[in-house]
Structure formats: structure tokens, C-alpha cells
Amino acid sequence: MVYIERDIKQNLLSWKNDVNRKPLIIRGARQIGKSWAVEDFGKTYYEHLAVFNFDRKRELKDVFEKTKDPERIIKELSYFTNVPLLPGKTLLFFDEIQECKEALNALKYFCEDATEYHIIAAGSLLGVAINEGNYSFPVGKVNFMQMFPVTFKEYLRSANNALYNQLLDFVGNTDSIPSILFNRIEEFYHSYQICGGLPLSARSMIDNSGLENVEKILEENLMAYEIDFSKHSLHSDIPKIHAIWNSTPEQLSRENNKFVYRVVREGARAREYENALQWLVDAGMLYRVKLCEKPELPLSFYENNTAFKVYLLDIGLLRKLSKLPAEIFISSTNLFTEFKGALAENFVLTSLLAQGFDIPNYWTLQGNKAEVDFLIANKLAVIPIEVKSDRRISGKSFAEYDKKYNPSLRIRLSMNNIKKDGNLLNLPIFMADWIKEYV
């Protein structure tokens, strides 16, 4: 199976070389490749890698329940591995750490008394566990790193490295991409829309294992997430979490994509479903993009907490949850024009997050006369981003925003080539992963 080089590897290397390094916690949803990335990093940059999985070896909990002393913990952990636990030479990986709150708390003491040990912890539902209030969290004693599914940048680099390097020649400038190159990259973008960024489905697509296998992998991932709903949430919230999750495609297919509780269930109210929605957000499975009523800094000051949209963590999962056949991306049908735009927005959102931008906002003109898909804060500027799923770029919303606020830069993502016209920069949507190079 093809090897997908993950960009987080360079971030992990920076952490390793940081003189102020603390134990590191990697957060992110299940099935996005956290464990694989950490183990790959450990094998590459350390003499030894010692993996301690708290879900598989429940006896590990006893070690942390008996003592808070790092040296004694290290001695006891040595009984669970054949790998020498050497300061600076062995990477200690605490996987599924949310299963042991004492281990999470122990990171504080490694930070204070044993900085010579290099420790990375990961937990798929760590956000849920922490927000439930059952953990004594080592505030200020750990570093954090967020991980996301495989980006299109990572996918293209692994699928066709030569094509990826050719595209890099155009990143950061406004020269048009030659048609022959543009069309080849567009084909890979459409294949990414099918498989998404979950590593197993992305590798299957790159390996040409067949659409049937890609579909099977995505279906199994959806089933795994639904099992998580039942295993890790309050019994009373389980049906509500399922209902919100399954309503997401319909929410995004609505004209303005705004989340409406009655789509979840007729007569549903916010107070009944808020906890279930927050569980999905904490688990990293959904993102909540709030309305910003005034595009000024800080954007959070002008958020409307009652008006928001929700997006999935991955475009491939969204396609599969929507029951869209893979073949629809390689045909010329116009049968899903409205939802095609929602998929494109979801793709751009996850791309922005993977680049390190905060969760963006969206903007509407009073009375919903105009709407801009995303607002991002970049240094002292608010940058509006419009997303178009194809080459048609008609619509007055972006012009209305420009007329009202006159931003220094507007970015439109579409299937058109690179072009700069005044403060408007058009980028091909498959270049969303390089927005940071332009702002």
C-alpha cells in the first residue's frame, strides 16, 4: 500500500528539537492516522519507539494509579515493553490516553521533573472526555497539536509526486497554470472528492484498488463512528447524536446551509439537542461555523451563536453519508448541483483548518440578500472567501461584500485558473491547501 507522507511529521520534528519541549498531546478524530503518524515519526527520528496503548492493555492503568513519580512510572512501564526507555533516545507514545485519566494527569509531573523523556500522547475522544469534567487536566504542562485527515496536498504528493512538484511552481504567484497541467490535477481532485482524506480510503484510491473497496472502507468508518456514539456518550444523548449526524447532508443541501433543529426532528428545540451537537464537535466529527454579523477583528466578538452551519470532518465521509455514488464525480450529470456546492465548501473548510487557521465564520447581508461562505482572520486583516464548485462564478454576494467593506483581499475558489483582478484573487479550488501562501 502506498506511503502517504503526512505534513504533521515536520511539526513533530520541530517539537522534538524545541528546548522548551513539554509532553505533547495530539488531538483529532478517530481514523485519521494519528497513531500511524506518531509511530512513523518515532521510527524515523528516534533510536527506539515504545508504544503503550491504554485501550488494548488495561493493566497499564495500574502503573499510573500507584504513583505520580516519573522515574517509578518509567521503571514500571519497562515491564510492558522490550524497548529500552532511554531519555532523548526513545519516543514514548501513550495511545488512547483518554482511557486513563491518571496517565493524562501524570504528564504534568514529566513536564516538571523529567523533561529528558520525550512523550507523545494521543486520544481520539479526548475532547469529549475533558469536557465531561472527569479529568484533572495538566494545564500549562503540555503542548498541543491538532491533526486532520489527509489533505489534498498530501494526497496529490503521494499519488503523483512529479505533478505535485509542477504545481508548486505556481504556488504563491498569479501565473496561470497551463491547461494540460490544470486538467491533470483536476482529475486527481475529483478522485479525492470520492475517497476523502481518511488514510485507508485515500491509499486505496491511490493504489487503484477499485471504487468498491473505497466504498467499503468508508462504510466501515461510518459504522465505527456510530459505534463510538453508543460507547462513549450518555445513554440519553445517543439517539440525538445519531439524528444530528445523519441530518448533516440534508442541512448542507438547504439553500443557505444554515443548521435548523427541525431538520433533525420535527419540533426539535436547541436546548434538547445542544449537548448532542457539542459531543460531535468535541469528538472532532463536526465543525460548527458561526455567523459573523460584522467582519471586524476580533471576529469572535461579532459571532451570532444561534446562527451556524455544520460540516463533517472529511469530504469522503460526507459523500458516503449522503449516499452519493462515486461515479457522479466522473460523469457530466447536473443532478446534484446544490449539494456539489456544499461538498466544495466542506473541502475548503477542512483545508483552512489543516493550514492552522481558526474555525472561520460566514457572513450574510441583513435579510439574507448576500452571503460569503467564509471569513478568516489573518494578522490585521479579515479575508472573505467565496467557494464555487465549478467554473460558473455568477452571483452578487461577493460584490456586495466588496462594496460594503472594501477588503484588501478577496479570495474566490472555483474551477477557474489563477487570476488576480484588483483585490480579487481567483484560485483553482484544488489550491485551497495553499491559501496561506497568498495571505
JSON list of N, CA, C and O in Angstrom, two decimals, residues 301-326:
[
{"chain": "A", "resi": 301, "resn": "PHE", "atom": "N", "xyz": [-16.00, 38.48, 18.53]},
{"chain": "A", "resi": 301, "resn": "PHE", "atom": "CA", "xyz": [-16.84, 39.47, 19.21]},
{"chain": "A", "resi": 301, "resn": "PHE", "atom": "C", "xyz": [-18.16, 39.67, 18.50]},
{"chain": "A", "resi": 301, "resn": "PHE", "atom": "O", "xyz": [-19.13, 40.15, 19.09]},
{"chain": "A", "resi": 302, "resn": "TYR", "atom": "N", "xyz": [-18.20, 39.35, 17.23]},
{"chain": "A", "resi": 302, "resn": "TYR", "atom": "CA", "xyz": [-19.39, 39.64, 16.42]},
{"chain": "A", "resi": 302, "resn": "TYR", "atom": "C", "xyz": [-20.10, 38.37, 15.96]},
{"chain": "A", "resi": 302, "resn": "TYR", "atom": "O", "xyz": [-20.90, 38.39, 15.03]},
{"chain": "A", "resi": 303, "resn": "GLU", "atom": "N", "xyz": [-19.82, 37.25, 16.64]},
{"chain": "A", "resi": 303, "resn": "GLU", "atom": "CA", "xyz": [-20.47, 35.99, 16.29]},
{"chain": "A", "resi": 303, "resn": "GLU", "atom": "C", "xyz": [-21.90, 35.95, 16.80]},
{"chain": "A", "resi": 303, "resn": "GLU", "atom": "O", "xyz": [-22.21, 36.45, 17.89]},
{"chain": "A", "resi": 304, "resn": "ASN", "atom": "N", "xyz": [-22.75, 35.32, 16.02]},
{"chain": "A", "resi": 304, "resn": "ASN", "atom": "CA", "xyz": [-24.12, 35.03, 16.44]},
{"chain": "A", "resi": 304, "resn": "ASN", "atom": "C", "xyz": [-24.18, 33.53, 16.76]},
{"chain": "A", "resi": 304, "resn": "ASN", "atom": "O", "xyz": [-24.13, 32.69, 15.87]},
{"chain": "A", "resi": 305, "resn": "ASN", "atom": "N", "xyz": [-24.25, 33.21, 18.03]},
{"chain": "A", "resi": 305, "resn": "ASN", "atom": "CA", "xyz": [-24.17, 31.81, 18.45]},
{"chain": "A", "resi": 305, "resn": "ASN", "atom": "C", "xyz": [-25.40, 30.99, 18.09]},
{"chain": "A", "resi": 305, "resn": "ASN", "atom": "O", "xyz": [-25.37, 29.76, 18.18]},
{"chain": "A", "resi": 306, "resn": "THR", "atom": "N", "xyz": [-26.47, 31.65, 17.69]},
{"chain": "A", "resi": 306, "resn": "THR", "atom": "CA", "xyz": [-27.69, 30.91, 17.35]},
{"chain": "A", "resi": 306, "resn": "THR", "atom": "C", "xyz": [-27.79, 30.63, 15.85]},
{"chain": "A", "resi": 306, "resn": "THR", "atom": "O", "xyz": [-28.67, 29.89, 15.43]},
{"chain": "A", "resi": 307, "resn": "ALA", "atom": "N", "xyz": [-26.93, 31.23, 15.05]},
{"chain": "A", "resi": 307, "resn": "ALA", "atom": "CA", "xyz": [-26.95, 31.01, 13.60]},
{"chain": "A", "resi": 307, "resn": "ALA", "atom": "C", "xyz": [-25.62, 30.39, 13.19]},
{"chain": "A", "resi": 307, "resn": "ALA", "atom": "O", "xyz": [-24.57, 31.01, 13.34]},
{"chain": "A", "resi": 308, "resn": "PHE", "atom": "N", "xyz": [-25.67, 29.18, 12.68]},
{"chain": "A", "resi": 308, "resn": "PHE", "atom": "CA", "xyz": [-24.43, 28.49, 12.32]},
{"chain": "A", "resi": 308, "resn": "PHE", "atom": "C", "xyz": [-24.71, 27.41, 11.29]},
{"chain": "A", "resi": 308, "resn": "PHE", "atom": "O", "xyz": [-25.85, 27.02, 11.04]},
{"chain": "A", "resi": 309, "resn": "LYS", "atom": "N", "xyz": [-23.62, 26.92, 10.69]},
{"chain": "A", "resi": 309, "resn": "LYS", "atom": "CA", "xyz": [-23.66, 25.79, 9.78]},
{"chain": "A", "resi": 309, "resn": "LYS", "atom": "C", "xyz": [-22.80, 24.68, 10.37]},
{"chain": "A", "resi": 309, "resn": "LYS", "atom": "O", "xyz": [-21.90, 24.96, 11.16]},
{"chain": "A", "resi": 310, "resn": "VAL", "atom": "N", "xyz": [-23.06, 23.45, 9.99]},
{"chain": "A", "resi": 310, "resn": "VAL", "atom": "CA", "xyz": [-22.21, 22.34, 10.43]},
{"chain": "A", "resi": 310, "resn": "VAL", "atom": "C", "xyz": [-21.65, 21.62, 9.22]},
{"chain": "A", "resi": 310, "resn": "VAL", "atom": "O", "xyz": [-22.33, 21.46, 8.20]},
{"chain": "A", "resi": 311, "resn": "TYR", "atom": "N", "xyz": [-20.40, 21.22, 9.35]},
{"chain": "A", "resi": 311, "resn": "TYR", "atom": "CA", "xyz": [-19.71, 20.47, 8.29]},
{"chain": "A", "resi": 311, "resn": "TYR", "atom": "C", "xyz": [-19.06, 19.24, 8.91]},
{"chain": "A", "resi": 311, "resn": "TYR", "atom": "O", "xyz": [-18.71, 19.24, 10.09]},
{"chain": "A", "resi": 312, "resn": "LEU", "atom": "N", "xyz": [-18.84, 18.21, 8.08]},
{"chain": "A", "resi": 312, "resn": "LEU", "atom": "CA", "xyz": [-18.19, 16.99, 8.54]},
{"chain": "A", "resi": 312, "resn": "LEU", "atom": "C", "xyz": [-16.67, 17.15, 8.52]},
{"chain": "A", "resi": 312, "resn": "LEU", "atom": "O", "xyz": [-16.13, 18.01, 7.84]},
{"chain": "A", "resi": 313, "resn": "LEU", "atom": "N", "xyz": [-16.00, 16.26, 9.24]},
{"chain": "A", "resi": 313, "resn": "LEU", "atom": "CA", "xyz": [-14.54, 16.30, 9.30]},
{"chain": "A", "resi": 313, "resn": "LEU", "atom": "C", "xyz": [-13.89, 15.93, 7.98]},
{"chain": "A", "resi": 313, "resn": "LEU", "atom": "O", "xyz": [-12.72, 16.23, 7.76]},
{"chain": "A", "resi": 314, "resn": "ASP", "atom": "N", "xyz": [-14.64, 15.30, 7.06]},
{"chain": "A", "resi": 314, "resn": "ASP", "atom": "CA", "xyz": [-14.00, 14.79, 5.85]},
{"chain": "A", "resi": 314, "resn": "ASP", "atom": "C", "xyz": [-15.00, 14.74, 4.70]},
{"chain": "A", "resi": 314, "resn": "ASP", "atom": "O", "xyz": [-16.16, 14.34, 4.88]},
{"chain": "A", "resi": 315, "resn": "ILE", "atom": "N", "xyz": [-14.54, 15.14, 3.52]},
{"chain": "A", "resi": 315, "resn": "ILE", "atom": "CA", "xyz": [-15.42, 15.21, 2.35]},
{"chain": "A", "resi": 315, "resn": "ILE", "atom": "C", "xyz": [-15.83, 13.82, 1.87]},
{"chain": "A", "resi": 315, "resn": "ILE", "atom": "O", "xyz": [-16.95, 13.62, 1.39]},
{"chain": "A", "resi": 316, "resn": "GLY", "atom": "N", "xyz": [-14.94, 12.83, 2.01]},
{"chain": "A", "resi": 316, "resn": "GLY", "atom": "CA", "xyz": [-15.29, 11.48, 1.60]},
{"chain": "A", "resi": 316, "resn": "GLY", "atom": "C", "xyz": [-16.39, 10.90, 2.46]},
{"chain": "A", "resi": 316, "resn": "GLY", "atom": "O", "xyz": [-17.33, 10.25, 1.97]},
{"chain": "A", "resi": 317, "resn": "LEU", "atom": "N", "xyz": [-16.30, 11.15, 3.78]},
{"chain": "A", "resi": 317, "resn": "LEU", "atom": "CA", "xyz": [-17.35, 10.69, 4.68]},
{"chain": "A", "resi": 317, "resn": "LEU", "atom": "C", "xyz": [-18.68, 11.38, 4.39]},
{"chain": "A", "resi": 317, "resn": "LEU", "atom": "O", "xyz": [-19.75, 10.77, 4.46]},
{"chain": "A", "resi": 318, "resn": "LEU", "atom": "N", "xyz": [-18.61, 12.68, 4.07]},
{"chain": "A", "resi": 318, "resn": "LEU", "atom": "CA", "xyz": [-19.83, 13.42, 3.75]},
{"chain": "A", "resi": 318, "resn": "LEU", "atom": "C", "xyz": [-20.49, 12.84, 2.50]},
{"chain": "A", "resi": 318, "resn": "LEU", "atom": "O", "xyz": [-21.71, 12.66, 2.45]},
{"chain": "A", "resi": 319, "resn": "ARG", "atom": "N", "xyz": [-19.68, 12.55, 1.49]},
{"chain": "A", "resi": 319, "resn": "ARG", "atom": "CA", "xyz": [-20.24, 11.94, 0.28]},
{"chain": "A", "resi": 319, "resn": "ARG", "atom": "C", "xyz": [-20.90, 10.61, 0.59]},
{"chain": "A", "resi": 319, "resn": "ARG", "atom": "O", "xyz": [-22.02, 10.33, 0.15]},
{"chain": "A", "resi": 320, "resn": "LYS", "atom": "N", "xyz": [-20.22, 9.79, 1.39]},
{"chain": "A", "resi": 320, "resn": "LYS", "atom": "CA", "xyz": [-20.75, 8.47, 1.69]},
{"chain": "A", "resi": 320, "resn": "LYS", "atom": "C", "xyz": [-22.00, 8.56, 2.56]},
{"chain": "A", "resi": 320, "resn": "LYS", "atom": "O", "xyz": [-22.98, 7.84, 2.34]},
{"chain": "A", "resi": 321, "resn": "LEU", "atom": "N", "xyz": [-21.98, 9.45, 3.55]},
{"chain": "A", "resi": 321, "resn": "LEU", "atom": "CA", "xyz": [-23.15, 9.64, 4.41]},
{"chain": "A", "resi": 321, "resn": "LEU", "atom": "C", "xyz": [-24.34, 10.15, 3.61]},
{"chain": "A", "resi": 321, "resn": "LEU", "atom": "O", "xyz": [-25.49, 9.87, 3.94]},
{"chain": "A", "resi": 322, "resn": "SER", "atom": "N", "xyz": [-24.05, 10.90, 2.54]},
{"chain": "A", "resi": 322, "resn": "SER", "atom": "CA", "xyz": [-25.10, 11.44, 1.68]},
{"chain": "A", "resi": 322, "resn": "SER", "atom": "C", "xyz": [-25.61, 10.44, 0.67]},
{"chain": "A", "resi": 322, "resn": "SER", "atom": "O", "xyz": [-26.54, 10.73, -0.08]},
{"chain": "A", "resi": 323, "resn": "LYS", "atom": "N", "xyz": [-24.96, 9.26, 0.64]},
{"chain": "A", "resi": 323, "resn": "LYS", "atom": "CA", "xyz": [-25.34, 8.19, -0.30]},
{"chain": "A", "resi": 323, "resn": "LYS", "atom": "C", "xyz": [-25.16, 8.62, -1.76]},
{"chain": "A", "resi": 323, "resn": "LYS", "atom": "O", "xyz": [-25.92, 8.19, -2.65]},
{"chain": "A", "resi": 324, "resn": "LEU", "atom": "N", "xyz": [-24.16, 9.46, -2.00]},
{"chain": "A", "resi": 324, "resn": "LEU", "atom": "CA", "xyz": [-23.83, 9.85, -3.37]},
{"chain": "A", "resi": 324, "resn": "LEU", "atom": "C", "xyz": [-22.91, 8.80, -3.98]},
{"chain": "A", "resi": 324, "resn": "LEU", "atom": "O", "xyz": [-21.86, 8.49, -3.42]},
{"chain": "A", "resi": 325, "resn": "PRO", "atom": "N", "xyz": [-23.24, 8.25, -5.12]},
{"chain": "A", "resi": 325, "resn": "PRO", "atom": "CA", "xyz": [-22.36, 7.26, -5.75]},
{"chain": "A", "resi": 325, "resn": "PRO", "atom": "C", "xyz": [-21.07, 7.91, -6.22]},
{"chain": "A", "resi": 325, "resn": "PRO", "atom": "O", "xyz": [-21.06, 9.07, -6.66]},
{"chain": "A", "resi": 326, "resn": "ALA", "atom": "N", "xyz": [-19.98, 7.18, -6.13]},
{"chain": "A", "resi": 326, "resn": "ALA", "atom": "CA", "xyz": [-18.67, 7.71, -6.54]},
{"chain": "A", "resi": 326, "resn": "ALA", "atom": "C", "xyz": [-18.68, 8.13, -8.01]},
{"chain": "A", "resi": 326, "resn": "ALA", "atom": "O", "xyz": [-18.02, 9.11, -8.39]}
]
